CSV table of N, CA and C in Angstrom, one decimal:
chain,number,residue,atom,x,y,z
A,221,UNK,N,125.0,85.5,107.9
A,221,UNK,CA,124.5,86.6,107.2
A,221,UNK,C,124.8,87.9,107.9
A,222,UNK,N,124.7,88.9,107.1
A,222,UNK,CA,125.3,90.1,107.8
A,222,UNK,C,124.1,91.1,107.1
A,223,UNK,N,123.9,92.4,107.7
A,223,UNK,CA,122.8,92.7,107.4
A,223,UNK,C,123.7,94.2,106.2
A,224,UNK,N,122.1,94.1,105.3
A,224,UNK,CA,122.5,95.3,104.0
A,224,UNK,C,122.6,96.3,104.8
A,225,UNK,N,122.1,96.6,105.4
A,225,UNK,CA,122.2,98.1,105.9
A,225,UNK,C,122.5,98.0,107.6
A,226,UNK,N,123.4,98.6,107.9
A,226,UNK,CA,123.6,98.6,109.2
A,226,UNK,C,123.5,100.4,109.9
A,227,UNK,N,123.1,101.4,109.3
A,227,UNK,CA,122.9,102.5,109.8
A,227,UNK,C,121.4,102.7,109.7
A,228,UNK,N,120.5,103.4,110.6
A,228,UNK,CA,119.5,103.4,111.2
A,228,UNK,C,118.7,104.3,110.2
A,229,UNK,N,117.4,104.2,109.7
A,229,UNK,CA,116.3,104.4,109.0
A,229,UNK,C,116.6,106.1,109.1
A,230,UNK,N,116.4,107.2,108.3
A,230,UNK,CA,116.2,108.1,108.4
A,230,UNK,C,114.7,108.9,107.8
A,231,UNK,N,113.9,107.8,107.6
A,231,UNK,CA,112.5,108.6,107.6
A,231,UNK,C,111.5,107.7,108.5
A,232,UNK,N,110.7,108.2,108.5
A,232,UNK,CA,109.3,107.4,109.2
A,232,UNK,C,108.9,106.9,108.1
A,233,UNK,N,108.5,105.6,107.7
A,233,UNK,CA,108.0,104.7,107.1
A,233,UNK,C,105.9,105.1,106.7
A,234,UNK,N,105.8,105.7,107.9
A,234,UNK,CA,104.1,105.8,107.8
A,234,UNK,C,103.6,106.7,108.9
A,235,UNK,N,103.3,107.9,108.4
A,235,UNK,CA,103.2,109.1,109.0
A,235,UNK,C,102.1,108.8,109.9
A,236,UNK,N,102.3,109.4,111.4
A,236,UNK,CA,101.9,109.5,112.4
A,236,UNK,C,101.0,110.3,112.0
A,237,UNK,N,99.3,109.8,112.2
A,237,UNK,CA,98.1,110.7,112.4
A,237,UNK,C,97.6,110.8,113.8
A,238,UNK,N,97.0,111.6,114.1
A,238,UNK,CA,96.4,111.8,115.9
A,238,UNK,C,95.4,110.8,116.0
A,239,UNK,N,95.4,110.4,117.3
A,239,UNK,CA,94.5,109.6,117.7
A,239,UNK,C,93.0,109.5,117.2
A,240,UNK,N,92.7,111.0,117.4
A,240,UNK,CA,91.0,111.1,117.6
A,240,UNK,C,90.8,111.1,115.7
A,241,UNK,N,91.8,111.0,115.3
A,241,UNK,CA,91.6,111.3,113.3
A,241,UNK,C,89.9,110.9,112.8
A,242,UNK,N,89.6,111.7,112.0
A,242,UNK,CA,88.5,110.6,111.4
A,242,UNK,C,88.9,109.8,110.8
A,243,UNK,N,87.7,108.7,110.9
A,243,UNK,CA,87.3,107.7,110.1
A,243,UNK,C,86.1,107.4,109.4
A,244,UNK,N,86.2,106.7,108.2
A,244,UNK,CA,85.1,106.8,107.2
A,244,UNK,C,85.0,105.2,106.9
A,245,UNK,N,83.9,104.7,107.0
A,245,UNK,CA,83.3,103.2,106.7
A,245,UNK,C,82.5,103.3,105.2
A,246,UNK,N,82.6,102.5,104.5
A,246,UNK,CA,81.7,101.9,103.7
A,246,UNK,C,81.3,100.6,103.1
A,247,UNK,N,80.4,100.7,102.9
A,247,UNK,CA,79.4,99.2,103.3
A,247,UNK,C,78.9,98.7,102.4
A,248,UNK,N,79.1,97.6,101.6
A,248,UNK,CA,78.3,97.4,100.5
A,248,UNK,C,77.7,95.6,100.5
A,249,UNK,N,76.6,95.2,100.4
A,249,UNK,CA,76.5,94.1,99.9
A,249,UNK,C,77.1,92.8,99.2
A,250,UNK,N,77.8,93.4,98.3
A,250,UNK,CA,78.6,92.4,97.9
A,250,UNK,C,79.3,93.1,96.1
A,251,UNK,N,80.3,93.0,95.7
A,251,UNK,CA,81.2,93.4,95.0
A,251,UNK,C,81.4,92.6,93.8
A,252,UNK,N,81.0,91.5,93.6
A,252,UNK,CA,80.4,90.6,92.4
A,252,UNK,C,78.8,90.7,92.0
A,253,UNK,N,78.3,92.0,90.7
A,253,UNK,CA,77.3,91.8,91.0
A,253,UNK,C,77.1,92.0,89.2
A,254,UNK,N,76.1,92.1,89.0
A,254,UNK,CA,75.5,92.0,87.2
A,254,UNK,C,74.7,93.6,87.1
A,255,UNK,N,75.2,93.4,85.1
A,255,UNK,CA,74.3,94.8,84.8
A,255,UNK,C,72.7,94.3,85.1
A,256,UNK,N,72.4,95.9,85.4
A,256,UNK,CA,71.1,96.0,86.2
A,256,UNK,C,70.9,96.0,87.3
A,257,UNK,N,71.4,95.1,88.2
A,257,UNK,CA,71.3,95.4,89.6
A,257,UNK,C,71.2,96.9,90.1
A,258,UNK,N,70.6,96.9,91.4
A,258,UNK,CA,71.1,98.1,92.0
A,258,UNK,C,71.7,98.1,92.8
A,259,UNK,N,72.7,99.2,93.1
A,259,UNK,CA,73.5,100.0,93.9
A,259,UNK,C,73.3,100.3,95.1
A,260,UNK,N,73.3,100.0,96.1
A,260,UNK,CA,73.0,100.5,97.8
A,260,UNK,C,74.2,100.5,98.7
A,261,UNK,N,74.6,101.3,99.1
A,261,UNK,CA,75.6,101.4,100.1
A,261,UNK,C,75.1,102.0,101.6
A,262,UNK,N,75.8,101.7,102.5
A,262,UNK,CA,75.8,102.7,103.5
A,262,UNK,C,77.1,103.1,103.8
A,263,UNK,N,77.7,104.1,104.6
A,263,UNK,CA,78.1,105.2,104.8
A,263,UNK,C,78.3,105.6,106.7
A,264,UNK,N,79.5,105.7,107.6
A,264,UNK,CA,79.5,106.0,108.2
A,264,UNK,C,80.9,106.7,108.6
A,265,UNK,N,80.8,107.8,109.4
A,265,UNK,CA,81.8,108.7,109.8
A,265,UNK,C,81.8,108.5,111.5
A,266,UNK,N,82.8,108.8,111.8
A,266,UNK,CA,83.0,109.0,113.6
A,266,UNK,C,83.2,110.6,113.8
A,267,UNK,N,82.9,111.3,112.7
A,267,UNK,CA,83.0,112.7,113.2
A,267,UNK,C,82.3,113.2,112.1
A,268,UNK,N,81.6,114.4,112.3
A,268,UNK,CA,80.6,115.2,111.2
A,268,UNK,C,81.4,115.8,110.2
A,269,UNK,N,81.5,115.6,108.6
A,269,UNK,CA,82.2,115.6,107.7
A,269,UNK,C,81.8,116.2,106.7
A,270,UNK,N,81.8,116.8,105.4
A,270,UNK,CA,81.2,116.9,104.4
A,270,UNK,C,81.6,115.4,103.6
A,271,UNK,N,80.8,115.0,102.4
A,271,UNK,CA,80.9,113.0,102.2
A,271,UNK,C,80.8,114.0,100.0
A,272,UNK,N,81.8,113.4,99.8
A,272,UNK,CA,81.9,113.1,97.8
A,272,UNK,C,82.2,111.7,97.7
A,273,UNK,N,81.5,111.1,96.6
A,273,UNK,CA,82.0,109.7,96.5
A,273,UNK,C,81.8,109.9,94.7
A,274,UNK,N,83.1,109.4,94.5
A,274,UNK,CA,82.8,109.2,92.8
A,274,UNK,C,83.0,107.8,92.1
A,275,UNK,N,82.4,107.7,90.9
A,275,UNK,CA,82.2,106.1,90.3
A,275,UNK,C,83.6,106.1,89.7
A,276,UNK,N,84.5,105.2,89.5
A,276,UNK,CA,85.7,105.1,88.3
A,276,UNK,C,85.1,103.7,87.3
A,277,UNK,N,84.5,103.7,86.2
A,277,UNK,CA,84.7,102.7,85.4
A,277,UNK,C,85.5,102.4,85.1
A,278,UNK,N,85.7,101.1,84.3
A,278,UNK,CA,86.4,99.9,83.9
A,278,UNK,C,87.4,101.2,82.8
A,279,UNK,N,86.4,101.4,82.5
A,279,UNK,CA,86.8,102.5,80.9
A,279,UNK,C,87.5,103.6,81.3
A,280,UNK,N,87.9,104.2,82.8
A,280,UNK,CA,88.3,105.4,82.9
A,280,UNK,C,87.4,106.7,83.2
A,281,UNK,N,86.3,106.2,82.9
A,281,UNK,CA,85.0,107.4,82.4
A,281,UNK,C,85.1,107.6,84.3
A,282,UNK,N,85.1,108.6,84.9
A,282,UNK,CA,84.9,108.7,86.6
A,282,UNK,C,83.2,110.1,86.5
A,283,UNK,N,82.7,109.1,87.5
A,283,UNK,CA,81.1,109.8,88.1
A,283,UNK,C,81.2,110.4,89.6
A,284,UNK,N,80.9,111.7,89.5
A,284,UNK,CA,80.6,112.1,90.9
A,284,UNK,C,79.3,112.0,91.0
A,285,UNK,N,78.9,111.1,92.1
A,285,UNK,CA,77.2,110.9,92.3
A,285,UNK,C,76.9,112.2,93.3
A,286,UNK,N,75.7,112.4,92.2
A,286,UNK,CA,75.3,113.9,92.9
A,286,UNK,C,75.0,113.9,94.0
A,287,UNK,N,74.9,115.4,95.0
A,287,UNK,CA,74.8,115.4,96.2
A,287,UNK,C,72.8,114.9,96.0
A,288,UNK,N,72.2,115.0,95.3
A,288,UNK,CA,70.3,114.8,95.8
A,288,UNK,C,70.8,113.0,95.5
A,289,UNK,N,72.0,112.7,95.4
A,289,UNK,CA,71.5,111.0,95.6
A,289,UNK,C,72.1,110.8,97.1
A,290,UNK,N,73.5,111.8,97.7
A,290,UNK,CA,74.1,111.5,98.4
A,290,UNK,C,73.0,112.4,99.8
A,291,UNK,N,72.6,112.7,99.6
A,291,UNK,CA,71.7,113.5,100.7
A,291,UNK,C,72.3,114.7,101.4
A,292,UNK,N,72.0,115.0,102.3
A,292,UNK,CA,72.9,116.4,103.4
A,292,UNK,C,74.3,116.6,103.2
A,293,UNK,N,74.8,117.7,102.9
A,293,UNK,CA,76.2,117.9,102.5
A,293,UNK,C,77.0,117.2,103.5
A,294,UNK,N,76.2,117.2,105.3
A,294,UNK,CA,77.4,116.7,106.3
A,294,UNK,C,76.8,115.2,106.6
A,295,UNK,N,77.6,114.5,106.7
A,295,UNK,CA,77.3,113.4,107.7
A,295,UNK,C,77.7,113.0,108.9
A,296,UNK,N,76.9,113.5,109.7
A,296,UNK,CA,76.7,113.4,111.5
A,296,UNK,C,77.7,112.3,111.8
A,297,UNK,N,78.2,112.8,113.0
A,297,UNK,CA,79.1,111.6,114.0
A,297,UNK,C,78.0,110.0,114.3
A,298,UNK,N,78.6,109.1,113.9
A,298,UNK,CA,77.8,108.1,114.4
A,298,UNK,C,76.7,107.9,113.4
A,299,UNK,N,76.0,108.8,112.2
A,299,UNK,CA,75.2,108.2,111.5
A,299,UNK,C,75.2,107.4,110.6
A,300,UNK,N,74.8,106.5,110.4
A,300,UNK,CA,75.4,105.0,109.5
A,300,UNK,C,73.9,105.9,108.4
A,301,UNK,N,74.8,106.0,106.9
A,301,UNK,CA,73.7,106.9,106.2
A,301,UNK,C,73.6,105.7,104.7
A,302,UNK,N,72.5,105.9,104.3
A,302,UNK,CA,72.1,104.5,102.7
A,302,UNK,C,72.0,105.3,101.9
A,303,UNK,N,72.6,105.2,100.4
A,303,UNK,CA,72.8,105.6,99.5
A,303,UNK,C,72.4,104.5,98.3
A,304,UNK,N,71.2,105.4,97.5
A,304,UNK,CA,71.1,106.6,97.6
A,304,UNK,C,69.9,107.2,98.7
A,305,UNK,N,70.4,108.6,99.3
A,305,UNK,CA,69.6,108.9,100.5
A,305,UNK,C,68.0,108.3,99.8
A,306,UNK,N,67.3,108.1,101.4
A,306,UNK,CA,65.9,107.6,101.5
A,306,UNK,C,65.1,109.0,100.9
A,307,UNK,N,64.0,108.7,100.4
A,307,UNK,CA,63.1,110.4,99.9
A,307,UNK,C,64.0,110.8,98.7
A,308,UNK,N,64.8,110.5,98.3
A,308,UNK,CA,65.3,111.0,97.0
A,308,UNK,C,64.8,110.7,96.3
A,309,UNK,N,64.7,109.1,95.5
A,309,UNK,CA,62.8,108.9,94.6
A,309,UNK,C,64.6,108.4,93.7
A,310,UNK,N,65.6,108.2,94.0
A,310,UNK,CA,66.9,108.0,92.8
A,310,UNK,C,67.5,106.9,93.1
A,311,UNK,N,67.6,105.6,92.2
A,311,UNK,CA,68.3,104.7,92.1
A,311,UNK,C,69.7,104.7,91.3
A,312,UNK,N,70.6,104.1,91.3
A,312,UNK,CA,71.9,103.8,91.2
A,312,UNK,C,72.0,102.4,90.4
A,313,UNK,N,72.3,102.4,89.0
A,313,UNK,CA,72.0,101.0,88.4
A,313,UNK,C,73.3,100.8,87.8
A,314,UNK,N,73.9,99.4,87.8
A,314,UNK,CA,75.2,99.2,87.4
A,314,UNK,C,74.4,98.6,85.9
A,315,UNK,N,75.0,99.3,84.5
A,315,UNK,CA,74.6,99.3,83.4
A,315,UNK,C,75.7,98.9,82.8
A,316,UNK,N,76.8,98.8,82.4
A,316,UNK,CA,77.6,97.9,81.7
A,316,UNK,C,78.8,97.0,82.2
A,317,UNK,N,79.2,96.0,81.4
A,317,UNK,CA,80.0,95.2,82.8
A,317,UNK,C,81.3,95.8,82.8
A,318,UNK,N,81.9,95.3,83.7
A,318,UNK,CA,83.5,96.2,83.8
A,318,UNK,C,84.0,95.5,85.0
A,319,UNK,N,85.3,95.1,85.1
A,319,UNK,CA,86.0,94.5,86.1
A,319,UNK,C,87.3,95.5,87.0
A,320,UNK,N,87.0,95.1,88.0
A,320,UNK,CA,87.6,96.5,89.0
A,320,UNK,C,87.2,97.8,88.9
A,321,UNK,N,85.6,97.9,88.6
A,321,UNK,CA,85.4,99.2,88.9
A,321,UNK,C,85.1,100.1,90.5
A,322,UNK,N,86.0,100.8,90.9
A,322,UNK,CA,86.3,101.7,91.9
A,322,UNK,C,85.0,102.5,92.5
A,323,UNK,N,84.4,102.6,93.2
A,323,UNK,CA,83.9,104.0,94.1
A,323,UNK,C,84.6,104.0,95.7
A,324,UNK,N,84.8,105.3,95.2
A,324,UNK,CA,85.8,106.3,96.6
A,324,UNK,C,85.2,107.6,96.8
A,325,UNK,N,85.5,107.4,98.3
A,325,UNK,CA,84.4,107.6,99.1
A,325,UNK,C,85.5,108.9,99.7
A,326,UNK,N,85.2,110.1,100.2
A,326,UNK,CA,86.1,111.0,100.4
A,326,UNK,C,85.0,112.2,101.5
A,327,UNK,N,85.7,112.0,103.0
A,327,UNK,CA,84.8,112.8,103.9
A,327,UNK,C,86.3,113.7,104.5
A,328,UNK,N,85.3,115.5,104.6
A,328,UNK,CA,86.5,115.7,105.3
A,328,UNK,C,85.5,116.9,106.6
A,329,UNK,N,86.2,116.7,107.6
A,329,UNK,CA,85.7,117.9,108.7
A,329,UNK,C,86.0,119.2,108.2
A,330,UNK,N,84.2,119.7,108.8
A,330,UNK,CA,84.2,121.0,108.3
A,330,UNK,C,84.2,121.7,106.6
A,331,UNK,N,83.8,120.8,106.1
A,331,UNK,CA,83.8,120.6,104.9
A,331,UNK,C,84.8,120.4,103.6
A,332,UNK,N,84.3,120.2,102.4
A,332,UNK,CA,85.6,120.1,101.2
A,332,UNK,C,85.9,121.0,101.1
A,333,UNK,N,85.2,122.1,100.4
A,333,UNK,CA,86.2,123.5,100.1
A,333,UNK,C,87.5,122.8,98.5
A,334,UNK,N,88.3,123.3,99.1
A,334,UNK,CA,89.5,123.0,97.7
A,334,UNK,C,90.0,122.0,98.2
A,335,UNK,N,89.3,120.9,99.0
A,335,UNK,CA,90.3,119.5,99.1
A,335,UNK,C,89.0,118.7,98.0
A,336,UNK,N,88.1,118.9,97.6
A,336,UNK,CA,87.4,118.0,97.2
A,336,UNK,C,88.3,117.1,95.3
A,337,UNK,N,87.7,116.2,95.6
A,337,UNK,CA,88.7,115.6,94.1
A,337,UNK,C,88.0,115.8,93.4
A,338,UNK,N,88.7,115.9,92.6
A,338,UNK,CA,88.6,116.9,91.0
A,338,UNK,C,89.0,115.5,90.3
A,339,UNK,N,87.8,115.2,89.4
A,339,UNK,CA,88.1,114.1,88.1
A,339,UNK,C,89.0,114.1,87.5
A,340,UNK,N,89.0,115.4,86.6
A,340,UNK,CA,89.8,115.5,85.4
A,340,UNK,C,91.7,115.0,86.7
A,341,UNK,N,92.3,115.9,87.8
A,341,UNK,CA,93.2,115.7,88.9
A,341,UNK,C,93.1,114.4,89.1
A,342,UNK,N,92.2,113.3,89.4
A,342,UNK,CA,92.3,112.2,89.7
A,342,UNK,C,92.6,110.9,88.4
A,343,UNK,N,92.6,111.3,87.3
A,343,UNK,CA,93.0,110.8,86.2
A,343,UNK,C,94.5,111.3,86.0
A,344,UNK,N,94.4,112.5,85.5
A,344,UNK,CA,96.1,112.9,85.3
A,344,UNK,C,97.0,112.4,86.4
A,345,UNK,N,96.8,112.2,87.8
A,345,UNK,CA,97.5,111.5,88.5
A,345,UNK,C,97.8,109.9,88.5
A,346,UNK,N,96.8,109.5,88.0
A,346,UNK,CA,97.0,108.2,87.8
A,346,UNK,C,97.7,107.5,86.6
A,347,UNK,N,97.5,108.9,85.3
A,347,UNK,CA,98.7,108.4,84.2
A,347,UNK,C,99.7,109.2,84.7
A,348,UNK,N,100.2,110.1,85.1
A,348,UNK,CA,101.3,110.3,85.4
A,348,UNK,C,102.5,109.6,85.9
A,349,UNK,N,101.5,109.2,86.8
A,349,UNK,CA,102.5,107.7,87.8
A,349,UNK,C,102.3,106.5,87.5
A,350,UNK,N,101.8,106.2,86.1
A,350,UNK,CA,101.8,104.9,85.6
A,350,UNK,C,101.5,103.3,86.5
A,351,UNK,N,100.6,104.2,87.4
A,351,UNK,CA,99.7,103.1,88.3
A,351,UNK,C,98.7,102.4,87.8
A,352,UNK,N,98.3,101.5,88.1
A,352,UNK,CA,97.2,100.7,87.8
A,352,UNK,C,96.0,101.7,88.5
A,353,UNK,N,95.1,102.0,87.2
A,353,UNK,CA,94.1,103.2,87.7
A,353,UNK,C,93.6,102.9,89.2
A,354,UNK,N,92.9,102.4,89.1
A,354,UNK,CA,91.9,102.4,90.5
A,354,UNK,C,93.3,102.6,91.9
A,355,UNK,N,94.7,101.7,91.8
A,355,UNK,CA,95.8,102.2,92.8
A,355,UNK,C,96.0,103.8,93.0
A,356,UNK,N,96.1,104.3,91.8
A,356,UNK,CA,96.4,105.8,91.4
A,356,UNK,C,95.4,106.6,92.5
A,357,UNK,N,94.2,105.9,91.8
A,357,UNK,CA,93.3,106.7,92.9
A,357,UNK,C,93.1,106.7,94.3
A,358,UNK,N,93.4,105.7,94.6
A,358,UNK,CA,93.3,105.3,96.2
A,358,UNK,C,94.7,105.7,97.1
A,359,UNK,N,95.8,106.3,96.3
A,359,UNK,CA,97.0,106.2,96.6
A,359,UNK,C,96.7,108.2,96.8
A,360,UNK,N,96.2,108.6,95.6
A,360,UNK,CA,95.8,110.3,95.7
A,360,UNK,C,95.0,110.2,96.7
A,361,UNK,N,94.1,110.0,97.6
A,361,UNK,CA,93.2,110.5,98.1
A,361,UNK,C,93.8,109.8,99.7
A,362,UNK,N,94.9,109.0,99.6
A,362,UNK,CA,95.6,108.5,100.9
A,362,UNK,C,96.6,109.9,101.0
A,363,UNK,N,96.8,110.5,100.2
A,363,UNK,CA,97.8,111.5,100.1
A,363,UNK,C,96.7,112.6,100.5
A,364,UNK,N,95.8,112.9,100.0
A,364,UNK,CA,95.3,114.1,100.6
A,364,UNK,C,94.7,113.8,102.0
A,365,UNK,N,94.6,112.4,102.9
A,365,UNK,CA,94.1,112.6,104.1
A,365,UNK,C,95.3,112.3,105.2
A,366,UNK,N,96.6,111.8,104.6
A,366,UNK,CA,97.9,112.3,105.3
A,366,UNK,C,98.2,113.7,105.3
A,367,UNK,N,98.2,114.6,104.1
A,367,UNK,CA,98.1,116.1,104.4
A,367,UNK,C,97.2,116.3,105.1
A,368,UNK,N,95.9,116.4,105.3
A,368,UNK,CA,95.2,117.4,106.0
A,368,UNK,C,95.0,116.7,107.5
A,369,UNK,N,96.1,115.9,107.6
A,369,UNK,CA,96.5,115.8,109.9
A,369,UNK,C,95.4,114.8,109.9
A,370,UNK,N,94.6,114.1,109.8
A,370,UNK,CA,93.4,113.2,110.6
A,370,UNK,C,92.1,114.4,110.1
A,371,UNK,N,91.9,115.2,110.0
A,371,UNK,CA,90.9,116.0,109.4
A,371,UNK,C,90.0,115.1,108.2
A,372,UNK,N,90.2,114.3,107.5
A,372,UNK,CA,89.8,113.9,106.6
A,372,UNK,C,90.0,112.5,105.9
A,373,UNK,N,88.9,111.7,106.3
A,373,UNK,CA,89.1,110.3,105.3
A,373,UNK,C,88.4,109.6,104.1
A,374,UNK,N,89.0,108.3,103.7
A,374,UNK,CA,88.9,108.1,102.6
A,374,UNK,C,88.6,106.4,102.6
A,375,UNK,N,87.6,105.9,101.5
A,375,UNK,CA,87.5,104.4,101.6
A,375,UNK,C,87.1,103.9,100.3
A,376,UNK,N,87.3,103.1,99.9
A,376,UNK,CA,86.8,102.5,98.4
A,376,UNK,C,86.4,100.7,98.6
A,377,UNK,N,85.6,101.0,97.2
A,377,UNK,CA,85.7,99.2,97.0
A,377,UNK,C,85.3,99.1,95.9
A,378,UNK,N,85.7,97.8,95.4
A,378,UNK,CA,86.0,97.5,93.7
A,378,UNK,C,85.1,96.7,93.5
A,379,UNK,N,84.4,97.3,92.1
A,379,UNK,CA,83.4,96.1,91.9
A,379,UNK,C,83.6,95.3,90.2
A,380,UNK,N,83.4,94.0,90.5
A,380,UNK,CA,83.0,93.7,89.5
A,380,UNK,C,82.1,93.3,88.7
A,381,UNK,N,81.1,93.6,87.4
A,381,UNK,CA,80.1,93.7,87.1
A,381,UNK,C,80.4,93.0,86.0
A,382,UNK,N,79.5,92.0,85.7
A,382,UNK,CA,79.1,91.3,84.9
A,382,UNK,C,78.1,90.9,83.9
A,383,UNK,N,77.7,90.6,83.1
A,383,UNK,CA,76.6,90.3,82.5
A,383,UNK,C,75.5,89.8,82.5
């Protein structure tokens, strides 16, 4: 065998972020669950961030859960935070079933400002590039925390909801 290509790579394959970059954890119980259940996550950052997390249903319909479910705009270095915040008096109920439905989770230092995702932006990108929705989305929001240097991260998980 001889090899297809014998002249040397001319891009980086996976952009070099700085060491200290944030990172963003999320936590969920478990990802097979039924309508009615509730919703509890927790939430942790290695650096103090502003935190958006939005729902994507099965259907396309996408939920930004409000900041009085999500608590304090920042989330502190090291604070492992439950959602929905404690003293909010607000539960989170999975109400119809849907298979691969998405929440992504989006922190950035120093706050969002104009990096925050935009629904209506997070849909048109995902038909534009004729990705499998919930890819679309995880693929945009991997793109806005390669732009902004390690300043800002991103995490999701898929649920499936059942009857």
């Amino acid at each position: 065998y001889s090899p297809a290509e014998t002249t040397p790579l001319t891009y980086d394959p996976a952009p070099q972020l700085p060491m200290d970059r944030l990172t963003l954890a999320l936590s969920v119980p478990k990802t097979d669950v039924y309508v009615n259940d509730l919703l509890e996550f927790d939430v942790k950052a290695n650096k103090r961030c502003e935190l958006q997390i939005l729902y994507i249903e099965e259907g396309k319909n996408i939920e930004e859960l409000p900041q009085s479910i999500l608590g304090p705009n920042f989330l502190e270095p090291g604070e492992v935070r439950r959602i929905p915040y404690q003293g909010s008096g607000l539960q989170i109920r999975f109400d119809t079933p849907g298979t691969g439905e998405t929440m992504l989770a989006l922190c950035r230092e120093g706050g969002l400002g104009t990096h925050r995702m935009k629904e209506g932006e997070a849909l048109d990108y995902a038909r534009e590039r004729s990705l499998p929705f919930t890819r679309g989305l995880s693929i945009e929001a991997a793109s806005l925390v390669a732009e902004d240097n390690g300043a800002s991260a991103t995490n999701h998980v898929t649920f499936n909801v059942m009857k």
